[in-house]
Coordinates of C-alpha atoms in Angstrom, one line a residue:
M120 CA 0.0 0.0 0.0
E121 CA 2.8 2.4 0.9
I122 CA 4.5 1.6 -2.5
W123 CA 1.3 2.3 -4.3
D124 CA 0.9 5.6 -2.4
F125 CA 4.5 6.6 -3.2
D126 CA 4.1 5.8 -6.9
S127 CA 0.9 7.7 -7.0
L128 CA 2.6 10.7 -5.5
K129 CA 5.3 10.5 -8.1
T130 CA 2.7 10.4 -10.8
Y131 CA 1.0 13.5 -9.5
I132 CA 4.4 15.3 -9.3
Y133 CA 5.2 14.3 -12.9
L134 CA 1.8 15.5 -14.1
L135 CA 2.1 18.8 -12.2
L136 CA 5.6 19.5 -13.6
L137 CA 4.4 18.6 -17.1
L138 CA 1.4 20.9 -16.8
L139 CA 3.6 23.8 -15.6
S140 CA 6.1 23.2 -18.4
I141 CA 3.4 23.1 -21.0
S142 CA 1.8 26.3 -19.5
A143 CA 5.2 28.0 -19.8
I144 CA 5.5 27.0 -23.4
W145 CA 2.1 28.6 -24.1
F146 CA 3.2 31.7 -22.2
Y147 CA 6.3 32.0 -24.3
A148 CA 4.4 31.5 -27.5
Y149 CA 1.9 34.2 -26.5
G150 CA 4.7 36.5 -25.5
I151 CA 6.0 36.3 -29.1
Y152 CA 2.5 37.0 -30.4
A153 CA 2.2 40.0 -28.0
A154 CA 5.6 41.3 -29.1
I155 CA 4.6 41.1 -32.8
A156 CA 1.3 42.9 -32.0
F157 CA 3.3 45.7 -30.3
L158 CA 5.6 46.1 -33.2
N159 CA 2.7 46.3 -35.7
H160 CA 0.8 48.8 -33.6
Q161 CA 1.8 52.5 -33.5
N162 CA 0.0 55.0 -31.2
P163 CA -1.7 57.7 -33.3
I164 CA 0.1 61.1 -33.0
A165 CA -1.8 64.3 -33.8
P166 CA 0.7 66.6 -35.6
D167 CA -0.7 69.8 -34.0
F168 CA -1.0 68.4 -30.4
H169 CA 1.9 69.9 -28.4
P170 CA 0.6 70.8 -24.9
A171 CA 3.1 72.3 -22.5
I172 CA 4.7 69.8 -20.2
T173 CA 6.4 69.8 -16.8
I174 CA 9.0 67.1 -16.4
L175 CA 9.6 66.0 -12.8
K176 CA 13.0 64.4 -12.3
P177 CA 13.7 63.1 -8.7
I178 CA 17.4 62.6 -7.8
C179 CA 19.0 60.6 -5.1
G180 CA 22.8 60.1 -5.5
L181 CA 24.9 60.4 -8.7
D182 CA 24.1 57.9 -11.5
E183 CA 26.8 57.0 -14.1
Q184 CA 26.8 59.4 -17.0
A185 CA 24.3 61.5 -15.2
Y186 CA 25.1 64.6 -17.2
E187 CA 24.3 62.9 -20.6
N188 CA 21.1 61.5 -19.1
F189 CA 19.9 64.9 -17.9
A190 CA 21.1 66.6 -21.1
S191 CA 19.0 64.3 -23.3
F192 CA 15.9 65.8 -21.7
C193 CA 17.1 69.3 -22.6
R194 CA 17.5 68.5 -26.3
Q195 CA 13.9 67.8 -27.0
D196 CA 12.2 68.7 -30.3
Y197 CA 9.2 70.1 -28.4
P198 CA 7.9 73.7 -28.3
Q199 CA 7.3 74.3 -24.5
Y200 CA 8.4 72.3 -21.5
Q201 CA 9.7 72.8 -18.0
I202 CA 12.1 70.5 -16.1
I203 CA 12.2 70.4 -12.3
F204 CA 15.0 68.5 -10.7
S205 CA 14.3 67.6 -7.1
V206 CA 16.5 66.3 -4.3
R207 CA 16.1 65.8 -0.6
D208 CA 19.6 66.1 0.7
A209 CA 21.5 69.5 0.2
N210 CA 24.7 67.5 0.1
D211 CA 23.6 65.1 -2.7
P212 CA 26.4 64.7 -5.3
G213 CA 23.8 65.0 -8.1
I214 CA 23.3 68.7 -7.3
A215 CA 26.5 69.8 -8.9
V216 CA 25.5 68.0 -12.2
V217 CA 22.1 69.7 -12.2
R218 CA 23.6 73.1 -11.7
Q219 CA 25.9 72.5 -14.6
I220 CA 23.0 71.5 -16.7
I221 CA 21.1 74.7 -15.8
Q222 CA 24.2 76.7 -16.7
D223 CA 24.7 74.9 -20.1
F224 CA 21.0 75.2 -21.2
P225 CA 20.1 78.8 -20.2
E226 CA 17.4 79.0 -22.9
L227 CA 15.3 76.3 -21.1
D228 CA 13.0 76.5 -18.1
L229 CA 15.0 74.5 -15.6
Q230 CA 14.7 74.5 -11.9
L231 CA 16.3 72.7 -8.9
V232 CA 14.2 72.1 -5.8
I233 CA 16.0 71.0 -2.6
S234 CA 13.6 70.0 0.2
E235 CA 13.4 67.4 2.9
H236 CA 9.6 67.9 3.2
T237 CA 8.2 64.4 3.8
I238 CA 4.6 63.2 3.1
G239 CA 5.2 59.4 3.5
N240 CA 7.8 56.6 3.8
N241 CA 8.4 56.4 0.0
F242 CA 11.1 59.1 -0.3
K243 CA 10.9 59.1 -4.1
V244 CA 7.3 60.1 -4.0
C245 CA 8.1 62.8 -1.5
N246 CA 10.7 64.0 -3.9
L247 CA 8.1 64.1 -6.7
A248 CA 5.6 66.0 -4.5
N249 CA 8.2 68.6 -3.7
A250 CA 8.9 69.1 -7.4
E251 CA 5.2 69.1 -8.3
S252 CA 4.6 72.1 -6.1
K253 CA 6.6 74.2 -8.6
A254 CA 5.0 72.7 -11.8
K255 CA 3.5 75.2 -14.2
Y256 CA 1.7 73.0 -16.6
S257 CA -1.3 70.6 -16.7
I258 CA 0.6 67.5 -18.0
L259 CA 3.3 66.0 -15.8
L260 CA 5.9 63.6 -16.9
L261 CA 7.8 61.7 -14.3
A262 CA 11.2 60.5 -15.4
D263 CA 13.9 58.6 -13.4
S264 CA 17.3 60.1 -13.2
D265 CA 19.0 57.1 -14.9
V266 CA 17.2 57.2 -18.2
R267 CA 18.3 58.7 -21.5
V268 CA 16.0 59.6 -24.4
G269 CA 16.1 60.8 -28.0
P270 CA 14.9 64.3 -29.2
D271 CA 11.5 62.9 -30.3
Y272 CA 10.7 61.5 -26.9
L273 CA 8.2 64.1 -25.7
R274 CA 6.3 64.1 -29.0
R275 CA 6.0 60.4 -29.1
V276 CA 5.1 59.8 -25.4
I277 CA 2.6 62.7 -25.1
G278 CA 0.9 61.9 -28.4
P279 CA -1.7 59.4 -27.1
M280 CA -3.0 62.1 -24.7
H281 CA -4.7 63.7 -27.7
D282 CA -7.5 61.4 -26.6
P283 CA -9.0 63.1 -23.5
D284 CA -9.8 59.7 -22.0
V285 CA -6.1 58.8 -21.8
G286 CA -5.0 59.7 -18.3
V287 CA -1.6 57.9 -18.2
V288 CA 1.1 57.0 -20.7
T289 CA 4.1 54.8 -19.9
C290 CA 7.0 53.3 -21.8
L291 CA 9.1 50.2 -22.2
Y292 CA 12.8 50.5 -21.8
R293 CA 16.0 48.9 -22.9
P294 CA 18.7 48.3 -20.2
L295 CA 22.1 49.8 -20.7
T296 CA 24.6 47.7 -18.8
Q297 CA 28.3 47.4 -17.9
G298 CA 29.7 44.3 -16.1
W299 CA 28.4 40.8 -15.7
V300 CA 26.1 41.6 -12.7
A301 CA 24.4 44.4 -14.6
N302 CA 24.2 42.1 -17.7
L303 CA 22.4 39.5 -15.6
E304 CA 19.9 42.0 -14.3
G305 CA 19.4 43.6 -17.7
I306 CA 18.7 40.3 -19.4
G307 CA 16.0 39.6 -16.8
I308 CA 14.4 43.0 -17.4
S309 CA 14.3 42.6 -21.1
T310 CA 13.3 39.0 -21.5
E311 CA 11.2 38.3 -18.4
Y312 CA 9.7 41.5 -16.8
L313 CA 9.0 43.4 -20.0
A314 CA 7.9 40.3 -21.8
G315 CA 5.3 40.0 -19.1
V316 CA 4.3 43.6 -19.6
L317 CA 3.7 43.0 -23.3
V318 CA 1.6 39.9 -22.5
A319 CA -0.5 41.9 -20.0
N320 CA -1.0 44.7 -22.5
K321 CA -2.2 42.3 -25.2
L322 CA -4.5 40.3 -22.9
H323 CA -6.4 43.1 -21.3
K324 CA -4.5 46.4 -21.7
I325 CA -2.2 47.4 -18.8
E326 CA -3.6 49.1 -15.7
F327 CA -0.3 50.0 -14.2
A328 CA 2.7 52.2 -15.1
L329 CA 6.4 51.6 -15.4
G330 CA 8.6 53.8 -13.2
P331 CA 11.3 55.1 -15.7
T332 CA 8.6 57.2 -17.6
I333 CA 5.1 58.1 -16.5
A334 CA 3.1 60.9 -18.2
I335 CA 0.0 61.8 -16.2
R336 CA -2.5 64.6 -16.4
R337 CA -2.5 66.8 -13.4
T338 CA -6.2 66.6 -13.1
V339 CA -5.9 62.8 -13.0
L340 CA -3.3 63.0 -10.3
E341 CA -5.6 65.2 -8.3
A342 CA -8.5 62.8 -8.9
I343 CA -6.7 60.0 -7.2
G344 CA -5.6 62.1 -4.2
G345 CA -2.3 63.5 -5.4
F346 CA 1.1 62.1 -4.5
S347 CA 0.0 62.0 -0.9
A348 CA -2.3 59.0 -1.8
I349 CA 0.7 56.9 -2.8
A350 CA 3.4 58.3 -0.6
D351 CA 3.5 55.2 1.6
Y352 CA 3.3 52.6 -1.2
L353 CA 6.3 50.6 -2.3
A354 CA 5.0 50.2 -5.9
D355 CA 4.3 53.9 -6.6
D356 CA 4.6 53.4 -10.3
Y357 CA 2.0 50.6 -10.2
Q358 CA -0.4 52.9 -8.2
L359 CA 0.1 55.8 -10.7
G360 CA -1.4 53.5 -13.4
Y361 CA -3.8 51.4 -11.3
L362 CA -5.6 54.2 -9.5
P363 CA -6.4 56.2 -12.7
A364 CA -7.5 53.0 -14.4
Q365 CA -9.9 52.4 -11.5
A366 CA -11.2 56.0 -11.9
G367 CA -12.1 55.3 -15.5
Y368 CA -9.1 56.7 -17.3
K369 CA -7.1 54.8 -20.0
V370 CA -3.5 53.8 -19.4
V371 CA -1.5 53.5 -22.7
L372 CA 1.8 51.8 -23.3
S373 CA 3.7 54.1 -25.7
D374 CA 5.5 52.6 -28.7
Y375 CA 8.6 54.7 -27.7
V376 CA 11.4 52.7 -26.0
I377 CA 13.7 54.6 -23.7
D378 CA 17.3 53.8 -22.5
H379 CA 17.6 52.8 -18.9
A380 CA 21.1 52.6 -17.3
I381 CA 21.6 49.7 -15.0
A382 CA 24.4 50.5 -12.5
T383 CA 24.2 47.3 -10.4
N384 CA 27.8 46.2 -9.7
S385 CA 27.4 43.6 -7.0
F386 CA 25.4 40.4 -6.8
V387 CA 24.0 41.5 -3.4
D388 CA 22.7 44.7 -5.0
L389 CA 21.1 42.6 -7.8
I390 CA 19.3 40.4 -5.3
Q391 CA 18.1 43.3 -3.2
R392 CA 16.6 45.0 -6.3
Q393 CA 15.0 41.8 -7.5
I394 CA 13.4 41.2 -4.0
R395 CA 12.0 44.8 -4.0
W396 CA 10.5 44.4 -7.5
L397 CA 9.0 41.0 -6.7
L398 CA 7.5 42.3 -3.5
C399 CA 6.0 45.1 -5.6
T400 CA 4.3 42.5 -7.8
R401 CA 3.2 40.3 -4.9
V402 CA 1.4 43.1 -3.0
S403 CA 0.1 44.9 -6.1
R404 CA -1.2 41.9 -8.1
P405 CA -1.2 38.8 -5.7
W406 CA -3.0 36.6 -8.2
G407 CA -0.6 37.7 -10.9
Y408 CA 2.3 36.9 -8.6
L409 CA 0.9 33.4 -8.0
G410 CA 0.4 32.9 -11.7
L411 CA 4.2 33.5 -12.3
I412 CA 4.6 29.8 -11.5
F413 CA 3.2 29.0 -14.9
T414 CA 6.0 31.0 -16.6
Y415 CA 9.0 29.4 -15.0
G416 CA 9.4 26.7 -17.6
T417 CA 13.2 26.7 -17.4
F418 CA 12.9 25.5 -13.8
T419 CA 9.9 23.2 -14.0
S420 CA 11.1 21.4 -17.2
L421 CA 14.5 20.9 -15.5
L422 CA 12.9 19.5 -12.4
L423 CA 10.7 17.2 -14.6
L424 CA 13.8 15.8 -16.2
I425 CA 15.5 15.2 -12.8
T426 CA 12.4 13.5 -11.2
T427 CA 11.9 11.2 -14.2
G428 CA 15.5 10.1 -14.2
G429 CA 16.2 11.6 -17.5
S430 CA 13.4 10.0 -19.6
I431 CA 13.3 10.7 -23.3
F432 CA 9.9 12.3 -23.0
A433 CA 11.2 14.7 -20.3
W434 CA 14.2 15.5 -22.4
A435 CA 11.9 16.4 -25.3
I436 CA 9.8 18.7 -23.0
L437 CA 12.9 20.4 -21.7
V438 CA 14.4 21.0 -25.2
I439 CA 11.1 22.5 -26.5
T440 CA 10.6 24.6 -23.3
W441 CA 14.1 26.0 -23.4
M442 CA 14.0 26.7 -27.1
M443 CA 10.7 28.5 -26.8
R444 CA 12.0 30.5 -23.8
L445 CA 15.2 31.6 -25.6
F446 CA 13.2 32.5 -28.8
M447 CA 10.7 34.6 -26.9
G448 CA 13.5 36.3 -25.0
W449 CA 15.4 37.0 -28.2
F450 CA 12.3 38.3 -30.0
V451 CA 11.3 40.7 -27.2
A452 CA 14.8 41.9 -26.3
V453 CA 16.3 42.1 -29.8
K454 CA 13.3 42.8 -32.1
V455 CA 11.3 45.0 -29.8
L456 CA 13.8 46.6 -27.4
N457 CA 17.0 46.4 -29.5
D458 CA 18.9 45.2 -26.4
A459 CA 22.6 44.9 -27.2
V460 CA 23.2 42.5 -24.2
A461 CA 20.6 40.0 -25.4
K462 CA 22.2 40.0 -28.9
K463 CA 25.5 38.7 -27.4
L464 CA 24.6 36.9 -24.2
L465 CA 21.2 35.3 -24.8
W466 CA 22.2 32.2 -22.9
L467 CA 22.2 34.2 -19.6
I468 CA 18.4 33.9 -19.8
L469 CA 18.5 30.4 -18.4
I470 CA 20.7 31.3 -15.5
R471 CA 18.6 34.4 -14.8
D472 CA 15.4 32.3 -14.8
L473 CA 16.7 29.9 -12.2
I474 CA 17.7 32.8 -9.9
S475 CA 14.3 34.4 -10.5
F476 CA 12.4 31.3 -9.5
V477 CA 14.4 31.0 -6.2
L478 CA 13.7 34.7 -5.4
W479 CA 10.0 34.3 -6.3
Y480 CA 9.7 31.5 -3.8
Y481 CA 11.6 33.4 -1.2
C482 CA 9.4 36.5 -1.5
W483 CA 6.3 34.5 -0.5
V484 CA 7.6 34.5 3.1
N485 CA 9.8 37.6 3.2
N486 CA 8.5 41.2 3.8
T487 CA 11.8 43.1 4.4
F488 CA 14.2 44.7 1.9
E489 CA 16.8 47.4 1.5
W490 CA 16.2 50.5 -0.7
R491 CA 18.7 53.4 -1.1
G492 CA 20.4 52.4 2.1
R493 CA 17.2 52.2 4.2
Q494 CA 15.9 49.0 5.8
L495 CA 12.2 48.7 5.1
K496 CA 9.3 46.4 5.8
L497 CA 6.3 45.8 3.6
T498 CA 2.8 45.7 5.1
K499 CA -0.1 43.6 3.8
E500 CA -1.6 46.7 2.1
G501 CA 1.6 47.2 0.0
K502 CA 2.9 50.2 2.1
V503 CA 6.4 50.5 3.4
M504 CA 7.5 51.1 7.0
P505 CA 11.0 51.9 8.1
I506 CA 12.6 49.2 10.3
T507 CA 13.7 50.9 13.5
A508 CA 16.2 49.4 16.0
D509 CA 13.4 48.3 18.3
A510 CA 11.4 46.8 15.4
A511 CA 14.5 44.9 14.2
K512 CA 14.9 43.4 17.7
V513 CA 11.2 42.3 17.7
M514 CA 11.6 40.7 14.3
S515 CA 14.7 38.8 15.3
I516 CA 13.0 37.1 18.2

């Protein structure tokens, strides 16, 4: 009886792993389909639609090639826009670069805001709120400090807002990397995270935004309660898309792809960033986070091969799964994003997938992470709380 029970358990495990691997194959195939649809669709641009824009650019620390990143926003082929750089610490090394930018582009409306005013535990949102208080125009564009854009960026991103029902526009991005750790992170962004974004956009249109670029109407921001409404949330970019969508506004994924510099230079930093991003997903879309198990075909097909003792059938499933995974990764990263790392180091996808699965499992039980040198804890509502010395003692008991 015990042998029969053990054999039955093995059969159930085989069937489960087979189901998960086949589901992953379907996901990879749909990811290719979604990428093709994205390539074949262009957002309509009204030639005479050029509303004035305020760009909010929060700064914390000095990114690599910061001057060129900032300068790319100052070289826009756009009639009227304002850029507000905001920083919390008066001794932040990024301030000197901003002041140089202001000096080098005197014809533009540039401003630096230095303020420690705090409205919540997410200091990036606090930074944005401090900048927004100086904004002149009715359309805001939030752009991270480590992104670089071309001169047609504003025209392309703002174009969909010609439709008054569009409240938010966001962008895909291609990672710019240096070093093996940054390459490992970048390949995951291009071939896993952004592939998932394309799938979500094709299935039911996205109802979230991506942090590197978010364009939002000021009236929409006010309708959801302003920056104060999201100042304690970890996934502030998700909320800036989700809340407007719930209020009835459209969220559009622009066909413009920006450059995003990845400066991760240690494996520990990579793990910390991945944990933070996975926690964002877990609290923002818990069912979507659970559903990620159906996308980890690299791991489940490998486990199927091991548990079956290397059967021919399991080998066939593994080969098909891995080939589909690599092809989807190549198509999204190379054809859609023009990612230079994926062109040369596509095989890193398989290593990155295994790391991603381990972290996915870990984040089911972990609620703490490090962000910009701060130790934080995530609440069930998706908000962040600083871990004080007393709290750390309690948590260690």
